[in-house]
Amino acid sequence: MTVAVRKDDLPELRREHQLHMGHGHDVAWLDKAEVQAEVASPLFEAGIWSKERTGTVQPAKLAWGLKAAALSLGVTIYEHTPMEEVEDLGPKLRIRTHDGVITAPKVLFATNAWCAGHKKIKNYVVAMRDRVIATEPLSDEQLSRIGWIHRQGIYDTRTQLNYMRLTKDNRIVYGGRIGYYYGDKTDPEGDRKIEVYDRLAGYFFKTFPQLEDVKFSHAWSGPIDLTTRLAVHFQPYYGGKGVYAGGYSGFGVTASRFGARLGIEMLDDTGVPELDLGLANSLPRPIPREPFRWPGAAITMRALDEVDDKGGWRRAWVKMVHAMGFPL
Ligand SMILES: Cc1cc2nc3c(=O)[nH]c(=O)nc-3n(C[C@H](O)[C@H](O)[C@H](O)COP(=O)(O)OP(=O)(O)OC[C@H]3O[C@@H](n4cnc5c(N)ncnc54)[C@H](O)[C@@H]3O)c2cc1C
């Protein structure tokens, strides 16, 4: 379900609804009363509810399932063995790790935000932190205050979007408020501090004030690979023997299946029609490097945090960042 948190967001939500309808998807429009009947929040003005072709994924189970599938095909997995260097041997590439080498004719680099350390890839990819908090399990009485009997996965239309879902044991997992650390750090000490999650918790209680007696049991974050496209792009290397596929910008749980498949088609030069898509053969807009990246990100984060409530210079800044290519 996508929910509009301001009346101004309704036209955009209508457009999204029409796009679904144009493709024949079974997506319901919910007016204020209807959305409140599904999930009660003083912020929700309207919603669209996609009832087919959508679902929620438990990402750890997905990873374990992929691992089991790979092992059943005879793949050997070496964990904690980072690629440290790539050498072009002509017909093959040699990947060096701390205690071994792998030689292969073709390599798909699917290293997500960690690639933001690479001298060329970093022109297009920023390593951001995406943050999540989880509540203790809600009692039946606490859950009844918000309804949510259909247990939809939800994201809202806030400029810095928030997303939320229920777990099997009725915790609410609530995410959003991305952050950036100087130099595209992928494991910053700063995100281990609990204060970093205060603002996210604040938005949780704005969304569900009727749950003010609920406590949080977990808070965590991870790196995402932000690009101006907010979707995958491909960068060929070593005369086409290597392809970097990434840039999912925090939307890659299902999209990375598509990205990986297309990356492999590219390496094998199969000529499938998808390779002619602009998505496959164009790059997103470049993003300024340090020392400009950090101050730019800091001002943008502040503007995004406050634009919906305070407007002013924040709106002008967000427009400028939009003009740079970020679809904010
Ligand atoms: C908190 C959080 C919430 C999110 N929520 C959602 C969501 O609701 N929906 C959604 O669609 N997406 C979500 N995402 C994003 C999603 O997890 C990613 O887009 C997706 O996992 C990308 O898949 P990937 O295979 O490209 O990269 P990853 O799953 O990140 O895998 C990259 C792998 O490369 C490895 N690696 C890095 N460097 C090297 C090296 N030098 N050598 C060897 N291996 C290396 C890493 O260890 C890692 O295993 C979220 C991400 C975070 C952090």
XYZ file of C-alpha atoms in Angstrom, residues 82-303:
222
model
C 36.747 -9.891 -0.501
C 38.072 -9.263 -3.979
C 41.116 -7.020 -3.519
C 42.430 -6.617 -7.045
C 41.440 -7.442 -10.617
C 44.043 -8.171 -13.300
C 43.299 -8.395 -17.016
C 45.099 -11.420 -18.451
C 43.713 -10.912 -21.967
C 41.251 -13.774 -22.437
C 40.570 -13.962 -18.684
C 40.386 -11.882 -15.534
C 42.295 -12.762 -12.372
C 40.639 -11.778 -9.080
C 42.942 -11.596 -6.085
C 41.695 -12.135 -2.551
C 43.771 -12.077 0.653
C 44.673 -15.756 0.372
C 43.697 -16.982 -3.072
C 43.040 -16.160 -6.712
C 40.114 -16.881 -9.025
C 40.550 -16.866 -12.790
C 37.454 -16.471 -14.930
C 36.650 -15.439 -18.513
C 33.762 -13.218 -17.330
C 32.947 -11.509 -14.032
C 29.753 -9.814 -12.814
C 30.554 -7.225 -10.139
C 27.458 -7.116 -7.914
C 29.033 -5.339 -4.965
C 26.253 -2.829 -4.351
C 27.286 0.210 -2.234
C 30.781 -1.169 -1.558
C 31.712 -0.261 -5.140
C 31.537 3.428 -4.171
C 35.257 3.082 -3.321
C 36.035 2.330 -6.984
C 37.644 5.269 -8.791
C 35.188 5.310 -11.727
C 32.025 3.741 -10.318
C 31.954 6.322 -7.530
C 31.186 9.035 -10.100
C 27.671 7.615 -10.285
C 27.117 5.824 -6.977
C 26.932 7.199 -3.408
C 27.108 4.842 -0.409
C 24.276 5.928 1.923
C 22.952 4.367 5.129
C 19.351 3.142 5.206
C 17.965 2.904 8.747
C 15.341 0.725 10.382
C 13.812 0.322 13.839
C 11.623 -2.500 15.139
C 9.185 -2.453 18.041
C 8.645 -5.101 20.644
C 5.785 -7.457 19.684
C 2.459 -5.599 19.899
C -0.255 -7.085 22.086
C -3.612 -7.834 20.431
C -5.029 -4.760 22.141
C -2.194 -2.506 20.868
C -2.589 -3.853 17.339
C -6.354 -3.299 17.465
C -5.685 0.451 17.907
C -4.369 0.618 14.331
C -6.215 -2.242 12.625
C -3.853 -3.424 9.872
C -5.714 -6.739 9.583
C -4.561 -7.240 5.983
C -0.927 -6.765 7.068
C 0.094 -4.797 3.966
C 3.650 -3.578 3.419
C 3.352 0.212 3.343
C 5.409 3.145 2.188
C 4.444 6.778 2.390
C 4.824 9.750 0.064
C 6.961 11.818 2.439
C 9.880 13.396 0.538
C 12.208 11.302 2.761
C 9.982 8.263 2.539
C 9.141 5.989 5.449
C 8.234 2.344 5.006
C 6.645 -0.081 7.438
C 5.422 -3.638 7.836
C 4.370 -6.137 10.468
C 6.470 -9.185 11.323
C 5.047 -12.607 12.033
C 5.194 -11.916 15.795
C 3.463 -8.524 15.344
C 6.393 -6.169 15.672
C 6.289 -3.089 13.487
C 9.420 -2.692 11.371
C 9.705 0.971 10.389
C 12.398 2.376 8.086
C 13.606 5.578 6.487
C 15.819 8.615 7.288
C 18.831 7.745 5.130
C 22.235 9.221 6.066
C 25.639 9.860 4.508
C 29.167 9.731 6.003
C 32.184 11.523 4.496
C 34.032 9.453 1.918
C 31.198 6.982 1.181
C 31.858 4.956 4.339
C 30.042 1.619 4.202
C 30.461 0.738 7.891
C 30.502 4.032 9.821
C 30.899 3.990 13.592
C 28.416 6.904 13.723
C 25.461 4.691 12.799
C 26.006 2.521 15.879
C 24.894 5.428 18.091
C 21.300 5.217 19.212
C 20.721 9.001 18.789
C 20.936 8.489 15.007
C 17.595 6.687 15.215
C 15.771 9.335 17.306
C 14.339 11.159 14.316
C 13.080 7.910 12.805
C 11.429 7.021 16.117
C 9.886 10.514 16.137
C 8.279 9.839 12.755
C 7.058 6.463 13.968
C 5.132 8.192 16.760
C 3.818 10.854 14.349
C 2.544 8.000 12.183
C 1.096 5.978 15.074
C 0.553 8.307 18.092
C -1.900 5.756 19.494
C 1.121 3.490 20.181
C 2.953 5.850 22.538
C 3.357 3.053 25.095
C 5.213 0.822 22.610
C 8.989 0.330 22.974
C 11.639 -0.355 20.336
C 13.722 -3.507 20.664
C 16.031 -3.176 17.635
C 17.636 -0.493 15.463
C 20.021 -1.098 12.578
C 21.236 0.275 9.278
C 23.021 -0.890 6.150
C 24.629 0.556 3.040
C 22.599 1.334 -0.077
C 23.924 2.332 -3.501
C 22.224 5.628 -4.335
C 22.240 6.886 -7.939
C 20.303 9.669 -9.654
C 18.313 6.954 -11.419
C 17.186 5.183 -8.234
C 17.452 1.964 -10.240
C 20.063 -0.367 -11.680
C 22.651 0.688 -14.255
C 25.493 -1.220 -15.888
C 29.146 -0.322 -16.361
C 31.241 -2.560 -18.626
C 34.954 -3.008 -17.819
C 37.947 -4.902 -19.251
C 36.645 -4.875 -22.816
C 33.309 -6.351 -21.738
C 34.795 -9.226 -19.677
C 33.547 -7.517 -16.525
C 30.243 -5.759 -15.831
C 29.266 -3.805 -12.734
C 25.486 -4.038 -12.102
C 24.122 -1.881 -9.303
C 22.629 1.381 -8.138
C 19.363 -0.013 -6.758
C 19.249 2.875 -4.277
C 17.571 0.813 -1.578
C 15.014 -0.843 -3.878
C 16.949 -3.932 -4.920
C 15.416 -6.917 -3.120
C 13.499 -7.994 -6.213
C 15.077 -5.641 -8.777
C 18.516 -7.240 -8.301
C 17.126 -10.454 -9.895
C 16.501 -8.406 -13.051
C 19.824 -6.547 -12.736
C 21.822 -9.758 -12.326
C 20.069 -11.447 -15.245
C 20.662 -8.508 -17.561
C 24.291 -8.191 -16.388
C 24.864 -11.842 -17.340
C 23.135 -11.374 -20.718
C 25.510 -8.443 -21.291
C 28.589 -10.493 -20.405
C 27.425 -13.287 -22.728
C 26.434 -10.741 -25.420
C 23.212 -12.667 -26.070
C 21.396 -9.810 -27.818
C 18.156 -10.247 -25.817
C 15.762 -7.312 -26.430
C 16.202 -5.974 -22.882
C 19.793 -5.058 -23.780
C 18.384 -2.342 -26.072
C 16.587 -0.622 -23.182
C 17.874 2.800 -22.167
C 18.127 1.311 -18.683
C 20.667 -1.216 -19.970
C 22.880 0.986 -22.094
C 22.864 4.440 -20.507
C 24.378 5.816 -17.315
C 22.667 7.833 -14.593
C 23.823 11.428 -14.154
C 27.177 11.815 -12.377
C 27.194 12.942 -8.730
C 29.866 15.384 -7.422
C 32.718 13.706 -5.530
C 34.254 14.726 -2.213
C 34.907 17.310 -0.869
C 31.542 18.471 -2.344
C 29.616 15.245 -1.790
C 29.441 15.423 2.003
C 28.250 19.063 2.370
C 25.843 18.537 -0.560
C 24.411 15.438 1.091
C 24.191 17.130 4.515
C 22.212 20.099 3.168
C 20.014 17.816 1.054
C 19.239 15.545 4.026
C 18.276 18.554 6.147
C 16.150 20.002 3.346
